[in-house]
Amino acid sequence: MDLTSLSALELGRKIKNKEITVEEAVRAQLEQIKAKDKEYNCYITVMEEDALARGKEVQQLIDKGKIDSPLAGVPMVIKDNICTKGTKTTCGSKILYNFIPPYNATVVEKLLNAGAVVIGKANMDEFAMGSTTETSYFGETKNPHNTEYVPGGSSGGSAAAVAAEEAFYALGSDTGGSIRQPSSFCGVTGIKPTYGTVSRYGLIAYASSLDQIGPMARNVSDCTAVLDIISGYDSKDSTSLEGENYNYTEALVDDVKNMKIGIPKGYLGKGLDEEVRAGILSAANVLREKGAIVEEFELDVVDYAIPAYYVIASAEASSNLSRYDGVKYGYRTEDFEGLQELYKKTRSEGFGNEAKRRMMIGAFVLSSGYYEAYYKKALKVKARIKEGFDKAFEKYDIILGPTAPSTAPKLGESLSDPLKMYLGDIYTVSVNLAGLPAISLPCGTDSKGLPIGLQLIGKHFGEKDIIRAAYSYEQSKG
C-alpha cells in the first residue's frame, strides 16, 4: 500500500484503527520528500528529527486515548510565514533567513493539540508577494503536474507539496488569492475562510486587513476537517471574531437542491481562457443537474478590485515590513557606517525585487499629497465592493466562477511582466476586500494537462454553503 497517496482522513482512520502506526506514516512521508523534493522544491525546511519524535509522542497519546481527532498522526506542512516555535520561519526572504520564533502561531497550537505531525515549512513567494512562488529567496517551486510551469502563489510550496504527495494537507495564507490560486494551478482544494474566523496570531503580516490562514488538501472533506480544527476565537488576535459555532463537517452533504447560485457575467467575459470557461460552465451544469438554480447576473463593482487591492495591500505592506531593519533580528548587512546606512543597506540587500516594488508603491500611496488620491479612494472602493457582494447575496446562496483566468503559466513568464501577474488575481482579490469565504477545487484539465480551478464564494460565515456545494460537485466527479 502506498501510504502517501491516501487522503488525510483515510490515513487518520487507518492510524486510529491501528492498521498503520504514526511512525510508519511519518517515515513514508519523509521518504517521499527525499525522493521528489529536489525536483519540485516545495520545502524550505524539512523537520525530519522533530517529526519522527513527534510521531512517537502522538502515537502514545492515541494509544492512551488522549487524542481523538480524525487527523491525529497525519503529517502536514505549514507555509513559512506562520510561526513555529524553535523552527526557522523565513517568509521566503533573505531578510528572515535565520529567524527562529520563540512561540507557535495559534493555528499551529490548535493543530498540535489535535495530534498533527508538522513535517516541515513550505516554500512561498517572498513575504507572500507574488502569484508564482518564483520570488522566494530559496528558489522557485515547480508545478508537480508539469515542472515547466509555476505552482501558483504565494502558497505555491503548500499546494505543490499536497499535489506531489509530499504532505497530506497544508496550511497556507490568502491575502488576495494565495490559497485559492495555487490550489487551482496544482489541482488541489483550498479554502479561504471568512476574515476573523481563523486566528492570525503568529502569521507574519503582509496586509493585515486582508490576510487569512486556511487549509489546502486533496479533497473537500480533508480541507473541512482541518478548518474545523483551526477555526475559533482567539483573544491574542484583535481581528478574531467571537460567538460562532463553526462545525463545518456537518456541511459535507451531497445535496444542492434549490440552492441559488449566481455567476457574475464579467467573470465569463474578456480575458478568460476558453478552456477554463468551458470547465467552469461544465461544473455549473453539474450543479444545475443536481437541482441547484444557476443563473448569470451583473456584478460590475469587481471591475475595480485589482487597483483597489494593490493600493491597500501595498500600503499595509509598506507599514508592516518597516520593522525589518537589521537591528533586532534577521539579516544584517556586514559593512555599514551609522544607523541610516545600516537600515538602507540591510533592506536593499535583504529584500527581493517584488517586495521592494510593493513597499515603494505603498510608501508612495501613503505619502503626503497622495493619501487622499489613492489610499483613501481605494478604501471607498473596498466598501463599495463589499456592498456589491452583500446585495448579490440577498438573492444568491453562493457565487460561482473561475479561480484564475488561465491555467498555470510557464516559469519565468509572469515575472517578466508584473502587471500581467497582478491582473491574474482578478477573480480572487475581491473576496479578500469583502472579507468573504471562498473555496477553489479542481474541475478538469486543459489540453496541456494542467488543472482548472472552480471557485465558489459565500456570504460572511457562509462556509457551510460553499462546502456543501463543493462537496456535492466533487461527489459527482467520483
Short mmCIF file of C-alpha atoms in Angstrom, two decimals:
data_model
loop_
_atom_site.label_atom_id
_atom_site.label_comp_id
_atom_site.label_asym_id
_atom_site.label_seq_id
_atom_site.Cartn_x
_atom_site.Cartn_y
_atom_site.Cartn_z
CA MET A 1 0.00 0.00 0.00
CA ASP A 2 1.28 3.47 -0.96
CA LEU A 3 0.58 5.46 2.20
CA THR A 4 1.35 8.86 0.69
CA SER A 5 -1.47 8.59 -1.87
CA LEU A 6 -4.14 8.29 0.83
CA SER A 7 -6.25 11.28 1.76
CA ALA A 8 -5.60 12.85 5.16
CA LEU A 9 -8.83 11.46 6.65
CA GLU A 10 -8.17 8.00 5.18
CA LEU A 11 -4.75 7.93 6.82
CA GLY A 12 -6.23 9.24 10.07
CA ARG A 13 -8.74 6.36 10.10
CA LYS A 14 -6.03 3.76 9.47
CA ILE A 15 -3.96 5.17 12.32
CA LYS A 16 -6.97 5.20 14.63
CA ASN A 17 -7.83 1.58 13.67
CA LYS A 18 -4.19 0.58 14.32
CA GLU A 19 -3.66 -0.57 10.71
CA ILE A 20 -0.74 1.88 10.47
CA THR A 21 1.44 3.48 13.13
CA VAL A 22 2.16 7.21 13.16
CA GLU A 23 5.86 6.46 12.81
CA GLU A 24 5.21 4.43 9.63
CA ALA A 25 3.21 7.33 8.19
CA VAL A 26 5.91 9.87 9.06
CA ARG A 27 8.71 7.73 7.62
CA ALA A 28 6.74 7.16 4.41
CA GLN A 29 6.19 10.89 4.08
CA LEU A 30 9.85 11.71 4.69
CA GLU A 31 10.91 9.15 2.06
CA GLN A 32 8.55 10.76 -0.44
CA ILE A 33 10.05 14.18 0.26
CA LYS A 34 13.59 12.84 -0.17
CA ALA A 35 12.60 11.21 -3.47
CA LYS A 36 10.73 14.14 -5.00
CA ASP A 37 11.56 17.49 -3.44
CA LYS A 38 14.84 18.04 -5.25
CA GLU A 39 12.70 18.29 -8.38
CA TYR A 40 9.81 20.37 -7.01
CA ASN A 41 11.39 22.44 -4.17
CA CYS A 42 8.21 22.52 -2.09
CA TYR A 43 10.07 22.82 1.23
CA ILE A 44 12.31 25.45 2.77
CA THR A 45 12.79 23.36 5.93
CA VAL A 46 12.18 19.63 6.44
CA MET A 47 11.85 18.83 10.17
CA GLU A 48 12.94 15.17 9.99
CA GLU A 49 14.14 14.61 13.57
CA ASP A 50 11.33 16.68 15.10
CA ALA A 51 8.70 14.89 13.00
CA LEU A 52 9.92 11.42 13.99
CA ALA A 53 10.00 12.38 17.68
CA ARG A 54 6.58 13.97 17.39
CA GLY A 55 5.24 10.84 15.67
CA LYS A 56 6.22 8.68 18.65
CA GLU A 57 4.67 11.19 21.06
CA VAL A 58 1.37 11.31 19.14
CA GLN A 59 1.23 7.50 18.91
CA GLN A 60 1.47 7.27 22.69
CA LEU A 61 -1.31 9.84 23.11
CA ILE A 62 -3.53 7.93 20.66
CA ASP A 63 -2.82 4.62 22.41
CA LYS A 64 -3.77 6.18 25.77
CA GLY A 65 -6.98 7.61 24.31
CA LYS A 66 -5.92 11.20 24.95
CA ILE A 67 -6.40 12.38 21.33
CA ASP A 68 -9.50 11.62 19.29
CA SER A 69 -9.05 13.96 16.30
CA PRO A 70 -9.72 12.44 12.84
CA LEU A 71 -6.35 13.87 11.72
CA ALA A 72 -4.25 12.67 14.68
CA GLY A 73 -0.87 11.42 13.49
CA VAL A 74 -1.26 12.73 9.94
CA PRO A 75 1.87 14.52 8.58
CA MET A 76 1.33 18.04 7.25
CA VAL A 77 3.24 21.14 6.13
CA ILE A 78 2.97 24.78 7.19
CA LYS A 79 3.60 27.79 4.97
CA ASP A 80 6.80 29.51 6.03
CA ASN A 81 5.14 32.75 7.12
CA ILE A 82 3.35 31.03 10.02
CA CYS A 83 5.42 30.95 13.21
CA THR A 84 6.68 27.62 14.53
CA LYS A 85 8.49 27.57 17.88
CA GLY A 86 12.10 26.55 17.53
CA THR A 87 11.93 26.11 13.74
CA LYS A 88 13.03 28.64 11.14
CA THR A 89 10.26 30.87 9.77
CA THR A 90 11.68 32.81 6.83
CA CYS A 91 8.76 34.17 4.78
CA GLY A 92 10.81 33.05 1.77
CA SER A 93 13.09 36.07 2.32
CA LYS A 94 16.79 36.63 2.86
CA ILE A 95 15.95 39.22 5.49
CA LEU A 96 14.46 36.49 7.75
CA TYR A 97 16.74 33.65 6.62
CA ASN A 98 17.79 32.85 10.22
CA PHE A 99 14.68 33.87 12.20
CA ILE A 100 13.56 31.25 14.75
CA PRO A 101 10.31 32.23 16.53
CA PRO A 102 10.07 31.71 20.31
CA TYR A 103 6.37 30.80 20.03
CA ASN A 104 3.84 28.95 17.87
CA ALA A 105 1.07 30.61 15.91
CA THR A 106 -2.38 29.87 17.34
CA VAL A 107 -3.27 27.68 14.34
CA VAL A 108 -0.12 25.62 14.94
CA GLU A 109 -1.02 25.15 18.62
CA LYS A 110 -4.53 24.03 17.64
CA LEU A 111 -3.17 21.51 15.15
CA LEU A 112 -0.63 20.17 17.65
CA ASN A 113 -3.39 19.77 20.24
CA ALA A 114 -5.30 17.74 17.64
CA GLY A 115 -2.31 15.44 17.11
CA ALA A 116 -0.88 16.88 13.90
CA VAL A 117 2.69 16.00 12.91
CA VAL A 118 4.37 19.00 11.28
CA ILE A 119 6.79 17.65 8.70
CA GLY A 120 8.23 20.97 7.54
CA LYS A 121 7.84 24.54 6.32
CA ALA A 122 6.67 25.19 2.76
CA ASN A 123 8.28 27.45 0.18
CA MET A 124 6.46 30.66 -0.76
CA ASP A 125 6.78 33.94 -2.60
CA GLU A 126 8.79 36.39 -0.52
CA PHE A 127 6.52 37.80 2.20
CA ALA A 128 3.58 36.32 0.24
CA MET A 129 4.17 38.88 -2.53
CA GLY A 130 3.69 37.05 -5.79
CA SER A 131 1.49 34.64 -7.71
CA THR A 132 4.03 32.05 -8.82
CA THR A 133 6.39 31.12 -5.92
CA GLU A 134 9.26 32.38 -8.05
CA THR A 135 10.18 35.32 -5.79
CA SER A 136 11.39 33.10 -2.93
CA TYR A 137 14.98 33.63 -1.79
CA PHE A 138 15.20 29.84 -1.53
CA GLY A 139 14.47 29.18 -5.19
CA GLU A 140 11.36 28.62 -7.27
CA THR A 141 8.85 25.82 -6.66
CA LYS A 142 7.71 23.83 -9.69
CA ASN A 143 4.26 22.50 -10.55
CA PRO A 144 4.09 18.72 -9.96
CA HIS A 145 1.79 18.34 -12.98
CA ASN A 146 4.49 19.75 -15.26
CA THR A 147 7.76 21.14 -13.94
CA GLU A 148 7.99 23.71 -16.75
CA TYR A 149 5.05 25.54 -15.15
CA VAL A 150 4.58 27.51 -11.93
CA PRO A 151 2.57 26.10 -8.99
CA GLY A 152 0.92 29.47 -8.34
CA GLY A 153 1.49 31.62 -5.29
CA SER A 154 2.12 32.81 -2.83
CA SER A 155 1.29 29.47 -1.11
CA GLY A 156 2.79 27.54 -4.03
CA GLY A 157 5.00 25.35 -1.85
CA SER A 158 1.99 24.26 0.22
CA ALA A 159 -0.13 23.47 -2.85
CA ALA A 160 2.69 21.67 -4.67
CA ALA A 161 3.54 19.59 -1.57
CA VAL A 162 -0.04 18.33 -1.37
CA ALA A 163 -0.21 17.69 -5.13
CA ALA A 164 3.15 15.87 -5.15
CA GLU A 165 2.09 13.71 -2.17
CA GLU A 166 4.83 15.32 -0.07
CA ALA A 167 2.24 16.29 2.56
CA PHE A 168 -1.28 15.07 3.32
CA TYR A 169 -2.52 18.61 3.91
CA ALA A 170 -1.10 22.08 4.35
CA LEU A 171 -1.72 25.49 5.82
CA GLY A 172 -1.45 28.50 3.55
CA SER A 173 -2.28 32.18 3.84
CA ASP A 174 -4.54 34.12 1.49
CA THR A 175 -4.17 37.91 1.04
CA GLY A 176 -5.58 38.20 -2.48
CA GLY A 177 -5.96 34.58 -3.58
CA SER A 178 -2.77 32.99 -2.31
CA ILE A 179 -4.52 29.79 -1.15
CA ARG A 180 -7.07 29.51 -3.95
CA GLN A 181 -4.91 30.32 -7.00
CA PRO A 182 -2.10 27.81 -6.27
CA SER A 183 -4.77 25.24 -5.36
CA SER A 184 -6.23 25.85 -8.82
CA PHE A 185 -2.87 25.56 -10.60
CA CYS A 186 -1.86 22.40 -8.69
CA GLY A 187 -5.23 20.63 -8.82
CA VAL A 188 -5.89 20.55 -5.07
CA THR A 189 -8.60 22.04 -2.84
CA GLY A 190 -8.09 25.21 -0.78
CA ILE A 191 -10.36 27.26 1.47
CA LYS A 192 -10.01 30.95 2.32
CA PRO A 193 -12.25 31.41 5.42
CA THR A 194 -14.30 34.45 6.42
CA TYR A 195 -11.94 37.14 7.76
CA GLY A 196 -11.74 36.78 11.53
CA THR A 197 -12.81 33.13 11.85
CA VAL A 198 -9.24 31.78 11.95
CA SER A 199 -6.68 33.43 14.23
CA ARG A 200 -3.95 35.48 12.55
CA TYR A 201 -1.77 35.43 15.70
CA GLY A 202 1.63 34.18 14.61
CA LEU A 203 1.05 34.87 10.91
CA ILE A 204 3.79 37.23 9.73
CA ALA A 205 1.79 40.03 8.17
CA TYR A 206 1.75 41.17 4.56
CA ALA A 207 -1.52 43.15 4.56
CA SER A 208 -3.19 42.82 7.94
CA SER A 209 -6.74 43.74 6.89
CA LEU A 210 -6.72 41.11 4.12
CA ASP A 211 -4.53 38.18 5.30
CA GLN A 212 -6.27 34.97 6.35
CA ILE A 213 -4.91 31.49 7.13
CA GLY A 214 -6.66 28.49 5.59
CA PRO A 215 -6.28 24.80 4.71
CA MET A 216 -5.15 23.12 1.48
CA ALA A 217 -5.72 19.40 0.87
CA ARG A 218 -6.58 16.74 -1.70
CA ASN A 219 -10.34 16.97 -1.32
CA VAL A 220 -13.16 18.95 0.27
CA SER A 221 -13.56 16.61 3.27
CA ASP A 222 -9.89 16.90 4.27
CA CYS A 223 -9.99 20.69 3.98
CA THR A 224 -13.14 20.84 6.07
CA ALA A 225 -11.63 18.66 8.81
CA VAL A 226 -8.62 21.00 9.03
CA LEU A 227 -10.84 24.09 9.02
CA ASP A 228 -12.82 22.65 11.94
CA ILE A 229 -9.61 22.37 13.97
CA ILE A 230 -8.12 25.80 13.24
CA SER A 231 -11.29 27.95 13.43
CA GLY A 232 -12.44 29.75 16.54
CA TYR A 233 -11.99 32.86 18.64
CA ASP A 234 -8.51 33.84 19.82
CA SER A 235 -8.02 36.61 22.39
CA LYS A 236 -4.47 37.15 21.10
CA ASP A 237 -5.84 38.35 17.73
CA SER A 238 -7.73 41.66 17.75
CA THR A 239 -9.42 40.76 14.42
CA SER A 240 -10.71 37.41 15.74
CA LEU A 241 -14.50 37.09 15.89
CA GLU A 242 -16.44 35.66 18.83
CA GLY A 243 -19.61 33.66 19.17
CA GLU A 244 -19.67 31.40 16.13
CA ASN A 245 -20.21 27.63 16.31
CA TYR A 246 -18.42 26.53 13.17
CA ASN A 247 -18.67 22.68 12.98
CA TYR A 248 -18.14 22.70 9.21
CA THR A 249 -18.14 18.90 8.80
CA GLU A 250 -21.93 18.86 9.07
CA ALA A 251 -21.99 20.63 5.66
CA LEU A 252 -20.49 17.58 3.91
CA VAL A 253 -23.82 16.63 2.37
CA ASP A 254 -24.43 15.72 -1.26
CA ASP A 255 -27.44 17.99 -1.71
CA VAL A 256 -27.68 21.29 -3.61
CA LYS A 257 -31.38 21.07 -4.46
CA ASN A 258 -32.87 24.59 -4.73
CA MET A 259 -29.53 26.22 -3.82
CA LYS A 260 -29.35 29.56 -5.64
CA ILE A 261 -26.04 30.04 -7.46
CA GLY A 262 -25.10 33.25 -9.27
CA ILE A 263 -22.40 33.61 -11.92
CA PRO A 264 -21.21 37.21 -12.48
CA LYS A 265 -21.32 37.90 -16.23
CA GLY A 266 -17.98 39.69 -16.03
CA TYR A 267 -16.36 36.51 -14.72
CA LEU A 268 -17.01 34.79 -18.05
CA GLY A 269 -16.06 37.70 -20.29
CA LYS A 270 -12.94 39.04 -21.93
CA GLY A 271 -9.60 37.74 -20.66
CA LEU A 272 -10.86 34.30 -19.60
CA ASP A 273 -9.19 31.35 -21.32
CA GLU A 274 -11.68 29.37 -23.43
CA GLU A 275 -10.77 26.02 -21.87
CA VAL A 276 -11.20 27.48 -18.38
CA ARG A 277 -14.58 28.94 -19.39
CA ALA A 278 -15.69 25.55 -20.68
CA GLY A 279 -14.60 23.85 -17.44
CA ILE A 280 -16.45 26.39 -15.28
CA LEU A 281 -19.66 26.18 -17.30
CA SER A 282 -19.49 22.38 -17.21
CA ALA A 283 -19.19 22.49 -13.41
CA ALA A 284 -22.15 24.90 -13.24
CA ASN A 285 -24.20 22.45 -15.33
CA VAL A 286 -23.34 19.60 -12.96
CA LEU A 287 -24.72 21.60 -10.04
CA ARG A 288 -27.76 22.59 -12.12
CA GLU A 289 -28.46 18.94 -12.92
CA LYS A 290 -28.27 18.16 -9.20
CA GLY A 291 -31.09 20.62 -8.50
CA ALA A 292 -29.36 23.97 -7.99
CA ILE A 293 -30.77 27.13 -9.55
CA VAL A 294 -27.93 28.63 -11.58
CA GLU A 295 -28.12 31.99 -13.38
CA GLU A 296 -25.90 34.84 -14.51
CA PHE A 297 -26.07 38.35 -13.03
CA GLU A 298 -24.23 41.68 -13.09
CA LEU A 299 -21.53 42.41 -10.51
CA ASP A 300 -19.76 45.36 -12.10
CA VAL A 301 -18.17 46.64 -8.91
CA VAL A 302 -15.50 43.88 -9.04
CA ASP A 303 -14.03 45.59 -12.12
CA TYR A 304 -12.25 47.96 -9.72
CA ALA A 305 -10.94 45.24 -7.39
CA ILE A 306 -7.39 44.92 -8.75
CA PRO A 307 -6.32 48.59 -8.40
CA ALA A 308 -8.04 48.92 -5.00
CA TYR A 309 -6.43 45.72 -3.75
CA TYR A 310 -2.88 46.60 -4.79
CA VAL A 311 -3.11 50.10 -3.33
CA ILE A 312 -4.39 48.81 0.04
CA ALA A 313 -2.15 45.73 0.20
CA SER A 314 0.98 47.66 -0.78
CA ALA A 315 0.23 50.41 1.72
CA GLU A 316 -0.16 47.90 4.56
CA ALA A 317 2.94 46.01 3.40
CA SER A 318 4.96 49.22 3.46
CA SER A 319 3.99 49.68 7.09
CA ASN A 320 4.30 46.02 8.15
CA LEU A 321 7.69 45.42 6.56
CA SER A 322 9.27 48.56 8.02
CA ARG A 323 10.18 46.51 11.13
CA TYR A 324 12.83 44.54 9.20
CA ASP A 325 15.83 46.82 9.54
CA GLY A 326 18.70 44.62 10.74
CA VAL A 327 18.56 45.81 14.33
CA LYS A 328 16.60 43.21 16.35
CA TYR A 329 16.56 40.04 14.26
CA GLY A 330 17.02 38.64 10.77
CA TYR A 331 19.61 39.60 8.18
CA ARG A 332 22.05 42.44 8.89
CA THR A 333 24.47 43.90 6.37
CA GLU A 334 28.10 43.36 7.29
CA ASP A 335 29.57 46.69 6.16
CA PHE A 336 27.94 49.92 7.32
CA GLU A 337 28.66 53.24 9.00
CA GLY A 338 25.92 54.65 11.20
CA LEU A 339 22.28 53.73 11.74
CA GLN A 340 20.93 55.18 8.48
CA GLU A 341 23.36 53.16 6.40
CA LEU A 342 22.55 50.02 8.44
CA TYR A 343 18.86 50.42 7.59
CA LYS A 344 19.48 51.26 3.95
CA LYS A 345 21.98 48.51 3.14
CA THR A 346 20.21 45.82 5.17
CA ARG A 347 16.89 46.43 3.43
CA SER A 348 18.49 46.82 -0.01
CA GLU A 349 20.36 43.51 0.36
CA GLY A 350 17.69 41.64 2.34
CA PHE A 351 14.55 42.22 0.25
CA GLY A 352 13.95 40.94 -3.27
CA ASN A 353 12.66 43.00 -6.21
CA GLU A 354 8.96 42.22 -5.82
CA ALA A 355 8.93 43.07 -2.09
CA LYS A 356 10.79 46.32 -2.81
CA ARG A 357 8.35 47.19 -5.60
CA ARG A 358 5.30 46.77 -3.37
CA MET A 359 6.85 48.61 -0.42
CA MET A 360 7.71 51.54 -2.69
CA ILE A 361 4.18 51.60 -4.12
CA GLY A 362 2.84 51.51 -0.56
CA ALA A 363 5.07 54.32 0.63
CA PHE A 364 4.00 56.40 -2.37
CA VAL A 365 0.23 55.97 -1.90
CA LEU A 366 0.56 56.83 1.81
CA SER A 367 2.73 59.89 1.23
CA SER A 368 1.63 63.47 1.72
CA GLY A 369 -0.41 64.65 -1.25
CA TYR A 370 -1.24 61.14 -2.49
CA TYR A 371 -3.02 59.62 0.53
CA GLU A 372 -6.38 61.15 -0.46
CA ALA A 373 -5.94 60.46 -4.17
CA TYR A 374 -5.02 56.79 -3.81
CA TYR A 375 -5.28 55.11 -0.42
CA LYS A 376 -8.45 56.79 0.81
CA LYS A 377 -10.11 56.29 -2.56
CA ALA A 378 -9.13 52.59 -2.53
CA LEU A 379 -10.79 52.20 0.88
CA LYS A 380 -14.00 53.67 -0.57
CA VAL A 381 -13.86 51.20 -3.46
CA LYS A 382 -13.33 48.38 -0.95
CA ALA A 383 -16.53 49.42 0.83
CA ARG A 384 -18.39 49.52 -2.49
CA ILE A 385 -17.19 46.03 -3.38
CA LYS A 386 -18.46 44.72 -0.04
CA GLU A 387 -21.82 46.40 -0.67
CA GLY A 388 -21.98 44.83 -4.15
CA PHE A 389 -21.44 41.34 -2.73
CA ASP A 390 -23.92 41.95 0.10
CA LYS A 391 -26.55 42.88 -2.46
CA ALA A 392 -25.77 39.78 -4.55
CA PHE A 393 -26.13 37.55 -1.50
CA GLU A 394 -29.62 38.88 -0.88
CA LYS A 395 -30.57 36.79 -3.94
CA TYR A 396 -27.94 34.03 -4.14
CA ASP A 397 -26.60 31.49 -1.65
CA ILE A 398 -23.21 31.30 -3.37
CA ILE A 399 -21.36 32.86 -6.31
CA LEU A 400 -19.61 30.62 -8.84
CA GLY A 401 -16.76 31.45 -11.17
CA PRO A 402 -13.19 30.61 -12.17
CA THR A 403 -10.36 30.82 -9.65
CA ALA A 404 -7.90 32.18 -12.23
CA PRO A 405 -8.28 33.44 -15.82
CA SER A 406 -5.99 30.69 -17.14
CA THR A 407 -4.20 27.55 -16.06
CA ALA A 408 -0.63 27.80 -14.75
CA PRO A 409 1.78 29.90 -16.86
CA LYS A 410 5.29 28.74 -17.67
CA LEU A 411 8.13 29.52 -15.27
CA GLY A 412 9.56 32.98 -15.98
CA GLU A 413 6.57 34.32 -17.92
CA SER A 414 4.89 36.23 -15.09
CA LEU A 415 8.00 37.75 -13.50
CA SER A 416 8.91 39.40 -16.79
CA ASP A 417 5.55 41.26 -16.75
CA PRO A 418 4.48 42.15 -13.16
CA LEU A 419 1.33 43.95 -14.33
CA LYS A 420 0.15 40.80 -16.10
CA MET A 421 0.85 38.86 -12.90
CA TYR A 422 -1.25 41.32 -10.89
CA LEU A 423 -4.15 41.08 -13.37
CA GLY A 424 -4.12 37.30 -12.90
CA ASP A 425 -5.68 37.91 -9.45
CA ILE A 426 -8.84 39.39 -11.00
CA TYR A 427 -11.19 36.66 -9.68
CA THR A 428 -9.74 36.30 -6.20
CA VAL A 429 -8.84 39.71 -4.69
CA SER A 430 -12.43 40.96 -4.33
CA VAL A 431 -13.13 38.11 -1.88
CA ASN A 432 -10.39 39.43 0.44
CA LEU A 433 -11.50 43.03 0.08
CA ALA A 434 -15.01 41.98 1.18
CA GLY A 435 -13.77 39.55 3.88
CA LEU A 436 -15.75 36.65 2.39
CA PRO A 437 -15.12 32.88 2.43
CA ALA A 438 -14.27 31.06 -0.81
CA ILE A 439 -13.11 27.64 -1.94
CA SER A 440 -11.18 26.51 -5.00
CA LEU A 441 -11.43 22.91 -6.17
CA PRO A 442 -10.42 21.09 -9.36
CA CYS A 443 -12.92 20.95 -12.24
CA GLY A 444 -10.94 19.31 -15.04
CA THR A 445 -7.78 19.95 -17.02
CA ASP A 446 -6.87 21.88 -20.15
CA SER A 447 -5.33 20.47 -23.36
CA LYS A 448 -1.86 20.68 -21.76
CA GLY A 449 -2.98 18.51 -18.85
CA LEU A 450 -2.89 21.41 -16.38
CA PRO A 451 -5.65 21.67 -13.72
CA ILE A 452 -8.55 24.12 -13.92
CA GLY A 453 -9.89 25.59 -10.66
CA LEU A 454 -13.55 26.23 -9.81
CA GLN A 455 -14.16 28.99 -7.23
CA LEU A 456 -17.24 29.13 -5.01
CA ILE A 457 -17.76 32.30 -2.93
CA GLY A 458 -20.03 32.50 0.11
CA LYS A 459 -21.57 35.24 2.23
CA HIS A 460 -19.94 36.18 5.55
CA PHE A 461 -19.84 33.00 7.67
CA GLY A 462 -21.21 31.14 4.64
CA GLU A 463 -18.52 28.43 4.69
CA LYS A 464 -21.14 25.70 5.06
CA ASP A 465 -22.85 26.75 1.82
CA ILE A 466 -19.66 26.67 -0.25
CA ILE A 467 -18.50 23.43 1.40
CA ARG A 468 -21.85 21.76 0.65
CA ALA A 469 -21.80 22.86 -2.99
CA ALA A 470 -18.12 21.91 -3.40
CA TYR A 471 -18.65 18.50 -1.79
CA SER A 472 -21.71 17.83 -3.95
CA TYR A 473 -19.79 18.73 -7.12
CA GLU A 474 -16.84 16.60 -6.00
CA GLN A 475 -19.11 13.59 -5.43
CA SER A 476 -20.40 13.85 -8.98
CA LYS A 477 -16.85 13.56 -10.29
CA GLY A 478 -16.25 10.31 -8.38
#
